Amino acid sequence: MTDAVPPRLLVLRALGFGDLLTAVPALRALRRAYPGHQLLLAAPARMAEAARATGAVDRLLPTSAPGRTVPGRIDWAGPPPDVAVDLHGNGPPSHLLLRALRPARLLAYAHPGTPDIPGPGWRDDEHEGARWCRLLSWYGIRADPRDLRIPAPERPSPAPGAVVLHPGADAAARRWPAERFAAVGGALRAAGHRVVVTAGAGEARSAHAVARGAGLPRSAVLGGDADVPFAVLAALVARARAVVVGDTGLAHLATALGTPSVVLFGPVAPRLWGPPRSALHRALWRPDGDAPRPGDAHGDVPDDRLLRITVADVLEAVERLPEPGPRRGHRPHPGTLTGVER
């Protein structure tokens, strides 16, 4: 006699590191709503460790596509999923990808291109984390957008108490100039802080340029030729004094671990992708007006609004950060997901 196979719940979010972390509240809500299901996350293979850290995902189903496009297929085997949830986007490509698997139930935002799929209406001016909680709430699944925290890993940090500078981002529009990161690093080093620079795969050149400009040794750079393994990166961030970063995945990791951060915004407002309103986080933003997306987040030159942020702005923001508190469990942050706009 074989054990019964549990029903399966498939979630599509085949995007990046920050995208996964903003979806943690929705993933946890699904875990609570379907405790007897096996929860599978269709996401890039490199997200496996981060997915496990959420405590909500049973297994990652490797699925990817270039940029932020919808994958062409999901390698699904066995009976159709009992429930499929579109946390990837809004529109026929992702809807039809999931519907092709013939799930008993499909949860997604409404779109005129797939009128037979019920759901709430999409809003452009909405924080990414709150967006997916609202989707689930429409289907009767309680979701708390503040439920962002993940536990700190047990392993030691490679640089305990350091200020972590992360100059990289997957688009030039969100990369504050390396020479400014170097100036920040140099000033922090001169003030007595330990400073390290993190880099994703392919970012070694810019990371080492920052380290040289800040007067740091080559050993102060972690990653670059390859991504820093998630367990190492999480241990570093969890026990850091602070993180200085652009609008990219490491900013969301600082939020998830309750580490003080200074996050630099340009083409997109922090009210859409920023940290929760909290003394732990400073979101720097120099807009022209009230538009939530005044620039191209995937542009090939640094956004003008990002360039308005000065070295002095960043150093002042770091100085105003509180000391990090204890990192236990994944209790939600106080406050809302509107971001702190200054």
mmCIF file of C-alpha atoms in Angstrom, residues 27-332:
data_model
loop_
_atom_site.group_PDB
_atom_site.id
_atom_site.type_symbol
_atom_site.label_atom_id
_atom_site.label_comp_id
_atom_site.label_asym_id
_atom_site.label_seq_id
_atom_site.Cartn_x
_atom_site.Cartn_y
_atom_site.Cartn_z
ATOM 1 C CA LEU A 27 3.086 32.593 -0.046
ATOM 2 C CA ARG A 28 2.580 32.346 3.694
ATOM 3 C CA ALA A 29 -1.128 33.103 3.305
ATOM 4 C CA LEU A 30 -1.452 30.283 0.787
ATOM 5 C CA ARG A 31 0.446 27.938 3.108
ATOM 6 C CA ARG A 32 -2.019 28.692 5.908
ATOM 7 C CA ALA A 33 -5.063 28.431 3.642
ATOM 8 C CA TYR A 34 -3.996 25.068 2.188
ATOM 9 C CA PRO A 35 -2.144 23.251 5.002
ATOM 10 C CA GLY A 36 -2.697 19.814 3.478
ATOM 11 C CA HIS A 37 -1.360 20.739 0.034
ATOM 12 C CA GLN A 38 2.145 20.458 -1.311
ATOM 13 C CA LEU A 39 3.082 24.010 -2.332
ATOM 14 C CA LEU A 40 5.251 24.156 -5.448
ATOM 15 C CA LEU A 41 6.809 27.423 -6.606
ATOM 16 C CA ALA A 42 7.553 27.809 -10.316
ATOM 17 C CA ALA A 43 10.626 30.065 -10.208
ATOM 18 C CA PRO A 44 14.252 30.137 -11.392
ATOM 19 C CA ALA A 45 16.423 27.360 -9.934
ATOM 20 C CA ARG A 46 18.756 29.877 -8.282
ATOM 21 C CA MET A 47 15.873 30.863 -5.978
ATOM 22 C CA ALA A 48 15.743 27.451 -4.285
ATOM 23 C CA GLU A 49 17.526 28.414 -1.040
ATOM 24 C CA ALA A 50 15.604 31.667 -0.690
ATOM 25 C CA ALA A 51 12.333 29.829 -1.322
ATOM 26 C CA ARG A 52 13.130 27.388 1.482
ATOM 27 C CA ALA A 53 13.910 30.292 3.817
ATOM 28 C CA THR A 54 10.342 31.571 3.480
ATOM 29 C CA GLY A 55 9.043 28.524 5.335
ATOM 30 C CA ALA A 56 6.112 28.370 2.922
ATOM 31 C CA VAL A 57 7.425 26.483 -0.117
ATOM 32 C CA ASP A 58 7.701 22.689 -0.188
ATOM 33 C CA ARG A 59 9.481 22.417 -3.506
ATOM 34 C CA LEU A 60 10.785 24.683 -6.240
ATOM 35 C CA LEU A 61 9.880 23.776 -9.811
ATOM 36 C CA PRO A 62 12.651 25.315 -11.965
ATOM 37 C CA THR A 63 10.982 27.728 -14.397
ATOM 38 C CA SER A 64 12.480 30.810 -16.023
ATOM 39 C CA ALA A 65 12.351 33.195 -18.961
ATOM 40 C CA PRO A 66 14.459 36.153 -20.115
ATOM 41 C CA GLY A 67 13.950 39.377 -18.210
ATOM 42 C CA ARG A 68 10.458 39.681 -16.803
ATOM 43 C CA THR A 69 8.693 37.786 -19.564
ATOM 44 C CA VAL A 70 6.384 34.841 -18.962
ATOM 45 C CA PRO A 71 7.969 31.384 -19.333
ATOM 46 C CA GLY A 72 6.956 29.395 -22.374
ATOM 47 C CA ARG A 73 6.243 26.274 -20.334
ATOM 48 C CA ILE A 74 6.175 24.708 -16.888
ATOM 49 C CA ASP A 75 7.578 21.193 -16.624
ATOM 50 C CA TRP A 76 4.649 19.692 -14.750
ATOM 51 C CA ALA A 77 4.243 15.957 -14.230
ATOM 52 C CA GLY A 78 1.368 13.934 -12.852
ATOM 53 C CA PRO A 79 -2.228 14.953 -12.187
ATOM 54 C CA PRO A 80 -3.228 18.587 -12.688
ATOM 55 C CA PRO A 81 -2.706 20.947 -9.759
ATOM 56 C CA ASP A 82 -5.587 21.287 -7.356
ATOM 57 C CA VAL A 83 -4.964 25.048 -7.214
ATOM 58 C CA ALA A 84 -2.821 27.311 -9.428
ATOM 59 C CA VAL A 85 -1.999 30.893 -8.440
ATOM 60 C CA ASP A 86 -0.660 33.567 -10.768
ATOM 61 C CA LEU A 87 1.731 35.755 -8.766
ATOM 62 C CA HIS A 88 3.766 36.498 -11.882
ATOM 63 C CA GLY A 89 1.815 39.270 -13.545
ATOM 64 C CA ASN A 90 -1.478 40.208 -15.077
ATOM 65 C CA GLY A 91 -2.593 39.078 -18.481
ATOM 66 C CA PRO A 92 -3.196 36.224 -20.883
ATOM 67 C CA PRO A 93 0.412 34.912 -21.167
ATOM 68 C CA SER A 94 0.665 33.879 -17.505
ATOM 69 C CA HIS A 95 -3.044 33.028 -17.218
ATOM 70 C CA LEU A 96 -2.943 30.718 -20.223
ATOM 71 C CA LEU A 97 0.321 29.104 -19.109
ATOM 72 C CA LEU A 98 -1.324 28.025 -15.857
ATOM 73 C CA ARG A 99 -4.675 27.159 -17.403
ATOM 74 C CA ALA A 100 -2.909 24.779 -19.805
ATOM 75 C CA LEU A 101 -2.129 22.598 -16.770
ATOM 76 C CA ARG A 102 -5.906 22.209 -16.167
ATOM 77 C CA PRO A 103 -5.963 23.179 -12.478
ATOM 78 C CA ALA A 104 -9.196 22.592 -10.576
ATOM 79 C CA ARG A 105 -9.010 26.231 -9.464
ATOM 80 C CA LEU A 106 -7.064 29.178 -10.857
ATOM 81 C CA LEU A 107 -6.483 32.350 -8.837
ATOM 82 C CA ALA A 108 -5.477 35.395 -10.871
ATOM 83 C CA TYR A 109 -6.239 39.038 -11.558
ATOM 84 C CA ALA A 110 -9.038 39.685 -14.013
ATOM 85 C CA HIS A 111 -8.108 40.623 -17.571
ATOM 86 C CA PRO A 112 -10.282 41.231 -20.640
ATOM 87 C CA GLY A 113 -8.086 38.844 -22.629
ATOM 88 C CA THR A 114 -9.160 35.950 -20.391
ATOM 89 C CA PRO A 115 -12.743 36.884 -19.449
ATOM 90 C CA ASP A 116 -13.567 33.407 -18.128
ATOM 91 C CA ILE A 117 -11.094 33.799 -15.220
ATOM 92 C CA PRO A 118 -12.702 35.755 -12.369
ATOM 93 C CA GLY A 119 -10.629 37.994 -10.166
ATOM 94 C CA PRO A 120 -10.127 41.525 -8.856
ATOM 95 C CA GLY A 121 -9.051 44.413 -11.070
ATOM 96 C CA TRP A 122 -5.374 45.244 -11.442
ATOM 97 C CA ARG A 123 -4.047 48.561 -10.051
ATOM 98 C CA ASP A 124 -0.871 50.149 -11.367
ATOM 99 C CA ASP A 125 -0.321 52.377 -8.322
ATOM 100 C CA GLU A 126 -0.013 49.660 -5.666
ATOM 101 C CA HIS A 127 2.878 48.313 -3.632
ATOM 102 C CA GLU A 128 4.097 45.019 -5.053
ATOM 103 C CA GLY A 129 3.692 43.137 -1.782
ATOM 104 C CA ALA A 130 0.216 44.504 -1.064
ATOM 105 C CA ARG A 131 -0.848 43.685 -4.633
ATOM 106 C CA TRP A 132 -0.639 39.929 -4.162
ATOM 107 C CA CYS A 133 -2.240 40.016 -0.722
ATOM 108 C CA ARG A 134 -5.196 41.892 -2.239
ATOM 109 C CA LEU A 135 -5.501 39.216 -4.923
ATOM 110 C CA LEU A 136 -5.756 36.466 -2.325
ATOM 111 C CA SER A 137 -8.115 38.488 -0.144
ATOM 112 C CA TRP A 138 -10.520 38.762 -3.090
ATOM 113 C CA TYR A 139 -10.661 34.957 -3.101
ATOM 114 C CA GLY A 140 -11.317 34.835 0.652
ATOM 115 C CA ILE A 141 -7.734 34.081 1.734
ATOM 116 C CA ARG A 142 -6.540 36.343 4.534
ATOM 117 C CA ALA A 143 -3.082 37.752 3.777
ATOM 118 C CA ASP A 144 -1.053 40.258 5.798
ATOM 119 C CA PRO A 145 1.333 42.363 3.677
ATOM 120 C CA ARG A 146 3.440 43.023 6.796
ATOM 121 C CA ASP A 147 4.337 39.326 7.130
ATOM 122 C CA LEU A 148 7.700 39.832 5.414
ATOM 123 C CA ARG A 149 10.256 38.622 7.918
ATOM 124 C CA ILE A 150 12.330 35.479 7.501
ATOM 125 C CA PRO A 151 14.516 33.940 10.219
ATOM 126 C CA ALA A 152 18.213 34.755 10.294
ATOM 127 C CA PRO A 153 20.395 31.775 9.408
ATOM 128 C CA GLU A 154 22.321 30.043 12.182
ATOM 129 C CA ARG A 155 25.660 30.276 10.380
ATOM 130 C CA PRO A 156 28.093 33.072 11.307
ATOM 131 C CA SER A 157 28.454 36.209 9.215
ATOM 132 C CA PRO A 158 31.594 36.592 7.079
ATOM 133 C CA ALA A 159 31.744 40.242 8.259
ATOM 134 C CA PRO A 160 29.745 40.765 11.471
ATOM 135 C CA GLY A 161 28.733 44.342 12.165
ATOM 136 C CA ALA A 162 29.796 45.632 8.746
ATOM 137 C CA VAL A 163 28.043 48.213 6.628
ATOM 138 C CA VAL A 164 27.174 46.400 3.397
ATOM 139 C CA LEU A 165 27.337 48.360 0.140
ATOM 140 C CA HIS A 166 25.626 46.801 -2.864
ATOM 141 C CA PRO A 167 26.171 48.915 -5.998
ATOM 142 C CA GLY A 168 24.642 46.477 -8.491
ATOM 143 C CA ALA A 169 21.174 46.199 -10.013
ATOM 144 C CA ASP A 170 19.899 44.358 -13.061
ATOM 145 C CA ALA A 171 19.347 47.612 -14.983
ATOM 146 C CA ALA A 172 21.541 50.696 -15.268
ATOM 147 C CA ALA A 173 18.552 52.935 -14.507
ATOM 148 C CA ARG A 174 18.667 51.740 -10.882
ATOM 149 C CA ARG A 175 22.463 51.800 -10.420
ATOM 150 C CA TRP A 176 23.753 54.745 -8.428
ATOM 151 C CA PRO A 177 27.254 55.602 -9.746
ATOM 152 C CA ALA A 178 30.098 53.412 -8.476
ATOM 153 C CA GLU A 179 32.232 56.436 -7.619
ATOM 154 C CA ARG A 180 29.505 57.657 -5.246
ATOM 155 C CA PHE A 181 29.313 54.267 -3.550
ATOM 156 C CA ALA A 182 33.101 54.454 -3.221
ATOM 157 C CA ALA A 183 32.865 57.889 -1.602
ATOM 158 C CA VAL A 184 30.285 56.581 0.868
ATOM 159 C CA GLY A 185 32.446 53.562 1.627
ATOM 160 C CA GLY A 186 35.539 55.686 2.145
ATOM 161 C CA ALA A 187 33.752 58.045 4.524
ATOM 162 C CA LEU A 188 32.298 55.168 6.531
ATOM 163 C CA ARG A 189 35.692 53.458 6.727
ATOM 164 C CA ALA A 190 37.301 56.698 7.902
ATOM 165 C CA ALA A 191 34.604 56.964 10.590
ATOM 166 C CA GLY A 192 35.589 53.555 11.939
ATOM 167 C CA HIS A 193 33.017 51.300 10.297
ATOM 168 C CA ARG A 194 33.856 47.959 8.786
ATOM 169 C CA VAL A 195 32.688 48.113 5.150
ATOM 170 C CA VAL A 196 32.137 45.297 2.657
ATOM 171 C CA VAL A 197 30.886 45.345 -0.933
ATOM 172 C CA THR A 198 28.586 42.648 -2.325
ATOM 173 C CA ALA A 199 28.156 41.789 -5.985
ATOM 174 C CA GLY A 200 26.107 39.431 -8.087
ATOM 175 C CA ALA A 201 27.470 37.313 -10.914
ATOM 176 C CA GLY A 202 29.118 39.519 -13.545
ATOM 177 C CA GLU A 203 29.413 42.530 -11.240
ATOM 178 C CA ALA A 204 32.996 41.983 -10.085
ATOM 179 C CA ARG A 205 34.469 44.893 -12.028
ATOM 180 C CA SER A 206 32.186 47.550 -10.556
ATOM 181 C CA ALA A 207 32.362 46.062 -7.050
ATOM 182 C CA HIS A 208 36.168 46.094 -7.033
ATOM 183 C CA ALA A 209 36.130 49.649 -8.398
ATOM 184 C CA VAL A 210 33.990 50.659 -5.418
ATOM 185 C CA ALA A 211 36.342 48.881 -3.008
ATOM 186 C CA ARG A 212 39.441 50.507 -4.508
ATOM 187 C CA GLY A 213 37.867 53.946 -4.435
ATOM 188 C CA ALA A 214 36.886 53.460 -0.797
ATOM 189 C CA GLY A 215 40.379 52.325 0.200
ATOM 190 C CA LEU A 216 39.196 48.788 0.965
ATOM 191 C CA PRO A 217 41.146 45.571 0.323
ATOM 192 C CA ARG A 218 40.096 43.142 -2.422
ATOM 193 C CA SER A 219 38.931 40.795 0.330
ATOM 194 C CA ALA A 220 36.193 43.313 1.184
ATOM 195 C CA VAL A 221 34.330 42.269 -1.982
ATOM 196 C CA LEU A 222 32.011 39.270 -1.711
ATOM 197 C CA GLY A 223 30.764 37.729 -4.970
ATOM 198 C CA GLY A 224 31.161 39.172 -8.444
ATOM 199 C CA ASP A 225 32.441 36.217 -10.414
ATOM 200 C CA ALA A 226 29.395 34.336 -9.130
ATOM 201 C CA ASP A 227 26.461 35.192 -6.885
ATOM 202 C CA VAL A 228 27.114 35.086 -3.156
ATOM 203 C CA PRO A 229 25.381 31.872 -1.962
ATOM 204 C CA PHE A 230 22.075 32.740 -0.337
ATOM 205 C CA ALA A 231 22.998 31.279 3.060
ATOM 206 C CA VAL A 232 26.195 33.360 3.177
ATOM 207 C CA LEU A 233 24.439 36.498 1.945
ATOM 208 C CA ALA A 234 21.611 36.113 4.458
ATOM 209 C CA ALA A 235 24.086 35.603 7.327
ATOM 210 C CA LEU A 236 26.001 38.715 6.233
ATOM 211 C CA VAL A 237 22.905 40.908 5.971
ATOM 212 C CA ALA A 238 21.282 39.550 9.138
ATOM 213 C CA ARG A 239 24.272 40.590 11.239
ATOM 214 C CA ALA A 240 25.201 43.777 9.398
ATOM 215 C CA ARG A 241 25.191 47.240 10.920
ATOM 216 C CA ALA A 242 23.349 48.501 7.850
ATOM 217 C CA VAL A 243 22.850 47.967 4.123
ATOM 218 C CA VAL A 244 23.194 50.697 1.484
ATOM 219 C CA VAL A 245 21.613 49.561 -1.757
ATOM 220 C CA GLY A 246 19.604 50.580 -4.801
ATOM 221 C CA ASP A 247 16.128 49.373 -5.700
ATOM 222 C CA THR A 248 17.075 45.715 -6.084
ATOM 223 C CA GLY A 249 16.878 42.325 -4.381
ATOM 224 C CA LEU A 250 19.310 42.964 -1.530
ATOM 225 C CA ALA A 251 17.091 45.804 -0.292
ATOM 226 C CA HIS A 252 14.254 43.305 0.151
ATOM 227 C CA LEU A 253 16.567 40.892 1.962
ATOM 228 C CA ALA A 254 17.433 43.644 4.459
ATOM 229 C CA THR A 255 13.720 44.201 5.035
ATOM 230 C CA ALA A 256 13.079 40.466 5.406
ATOM 231 C CA LEU A 257 15.837 40.144 8.013
ATOM 232 C CA GLY A 258 15.078 43.352 9.903
ATOM 233 C CA THR A 259 18.431 44.950 9.084
ATOM 234 C CA PRO A 260 18.617 48.764 8.919
ATOM 235 C CA SER A 261 18.891 49.957 5.336
ATOM 236 C CA VAL A 262 19.261 52.995 3.111
ATOM 237 C CA VAL A 263 17.596 52.323 -0.237
ATOM 238 C CA LEU A 264 18.125 54.605 -3.257
ATOM 239 C CA PHE A 265 15.220 55.079 -5.679
ATOM 240 C CA GLY A 266 15.078 56.688 -9.097
ATOM 241 C CA PRO A 267 12.760 55.561 -11.885
ATOM 242 C CA VAL A 268 10.159 53.976 -9.571
ATOM 243 C CA ALA A 269 8.698 55.392 -6.357
ATOM 244 C CA PRO A 270 9.328 53.627 -3.048
ATOM 245 C CA ARG A 271 5.589 53.461 -2.493
ATOM 246 C CA LEU A 272 5.559 50.725 -5.161
ATOM 247 C CA TRP A 273 8.694 48.742 -4.256
ATOM 248 C CA GLY A 274 10.087 50.301 -1.082
ATOM 249 C CA PRO A 275 10.581 48.997 2.443
ATOM 250 C CA PRO A 276 7.864 49.287 5.087
ATOM 251 C CA ARG A 277 7.440 52.582 6.872
ATOM 252 C CA SER A 278 9.803 52.027 9.777
ATOM 253 C CA ALA A 279 12.708 53.704 11.547
ATOM 254 C CA LEU A 280 14.825 50.783 10.347
ATOM 255 C CA HIS A 281 14.708 51.902 6.717
ATOM 256 C CA ARG A 282 15.394 55.137 4.854
ATOM 257 C CA ALA A 283 14.098 55.306 1.281
ATOM 258 C CA LEU A 284 15.790 58.168 -0.586
ATOM 259 C CA TRP A 285 13.711 59.575 -3.439
ATOM 260 C CA ARG A 286 14.040 62.837 -5.342
ATOM 261 C CA PRO A 287 11.016 62.965 -7.687
ATOM 262 C CA ASP A 288 9.744 65.668 -10.031
ATOM 263 C CA GLY A 289 6.126 65.175 -8.977
ATOM 264 C CA ASP A 290 3.688 62.518 -7.824
ATOM 265 C CA ALA A 291 4.015 59.982 -10.665
ATOM 266 C CA PRO A 292 4.796 56.531 -9.233
ATOM 267 C CA ARG A 293 6.817 55.483 -12.296
ATOM 268 C CA PRO A 294 8.452 58.650 -13.643
ATOM 269 C CA GLY A 295 11.255 56.730 -15.357
ATOM 270 C CA ASP A 296 12.074 53.436 -17.021
ATOM 271 C CA ALA A 297 13.068 50.877 -14.362
ATOM 272 C CA HIS A 298 14.839 48.850 -17.032
ATOM 273 C CA GLY A 299 16.563 51.740 -18.799
ATOM 274 C CA ASP A 300 20.195 51.594 -19.888
ATOM 275 C CA VAL A 301 21.396 54.805 -18.185
ATOM 276 C CA PRO A 302 21.095 55.913 -14.529
ATOM 277 C CA ASP A 303 17.787 57.643 -13.918
ATOM 278 C CA ASP A 304 17.952 61.418 -13.423
ATOM 279 C CA ARG A 305 16.081 61.203 -10.111
ATOM 280 C CA LEU A 306 18.553 58.625 -8.817
ATOM 281 C CA LEU A 307 21.432 60.939 -9.716
ATOM 282 C CA ARG A 308 19.917 63.695 -7.561
ATOM 283 C CA ILE A 309 20.769 61.655 -4.465
ATOM 284 C CA THR A 310 24.129 62.835 -3.150
ATOM 285 C CA VAL A 311 26.859 61.171 -1.127
ATOM 286 C CA ALA A 312 25.997 63.530 1.734
ATOM 287 C CA ASP A 313 22.339 62.398 1.565
ATOM 288 C CA VAL A 314 23.358 58.778 1.955
ATOM 289 C CA LEU A 315 25.840 59.387 4.767
ATOM 290 C CA GLU A 316 23.246 61.396 6.682
ATOM 291 C CA ALA A 317 20.688 58.616 6.216
ATOM 292 C CA VAL A 318 23.129 55.975 7.480
ATOM 293 C CA GLU A 319 23.913 58.135 10.506
ATOM 294 C CA ARG A 320 20.201 58.371 11.352
ATOM 295 C CA LEU A 321 19.612 54.609 11.269
ATOM 296 C CA PRO A 322 18.965 52.894 14.599
ATOM 297 C CA GLU A 323 21.141 50.070 15.815
ATOM 298 C CA PRO A 324 19.852 46.705 14.584
ATOM 299 C CA GLY A 325 17.771 44.750 17.074
ATOM 300 C CA PRO A 326 17.611 41.007 17.769
ATOM 301 C CA ARG A 327 16.902 38.865 14.697
ATOM 302 C CA ARG A 328 14.566 36.129 15.832
ATOM 303 C CA GLY A 329 11.793 34.510 13.838
ATOM 304 C CA HIS A 330 9.796 36.236 11.146
ATOM 305 C CA ARG A 331 7.432 38.526 13.004
ATOM 306 C CA PRO A 332 5.972 41.208 10.743
#
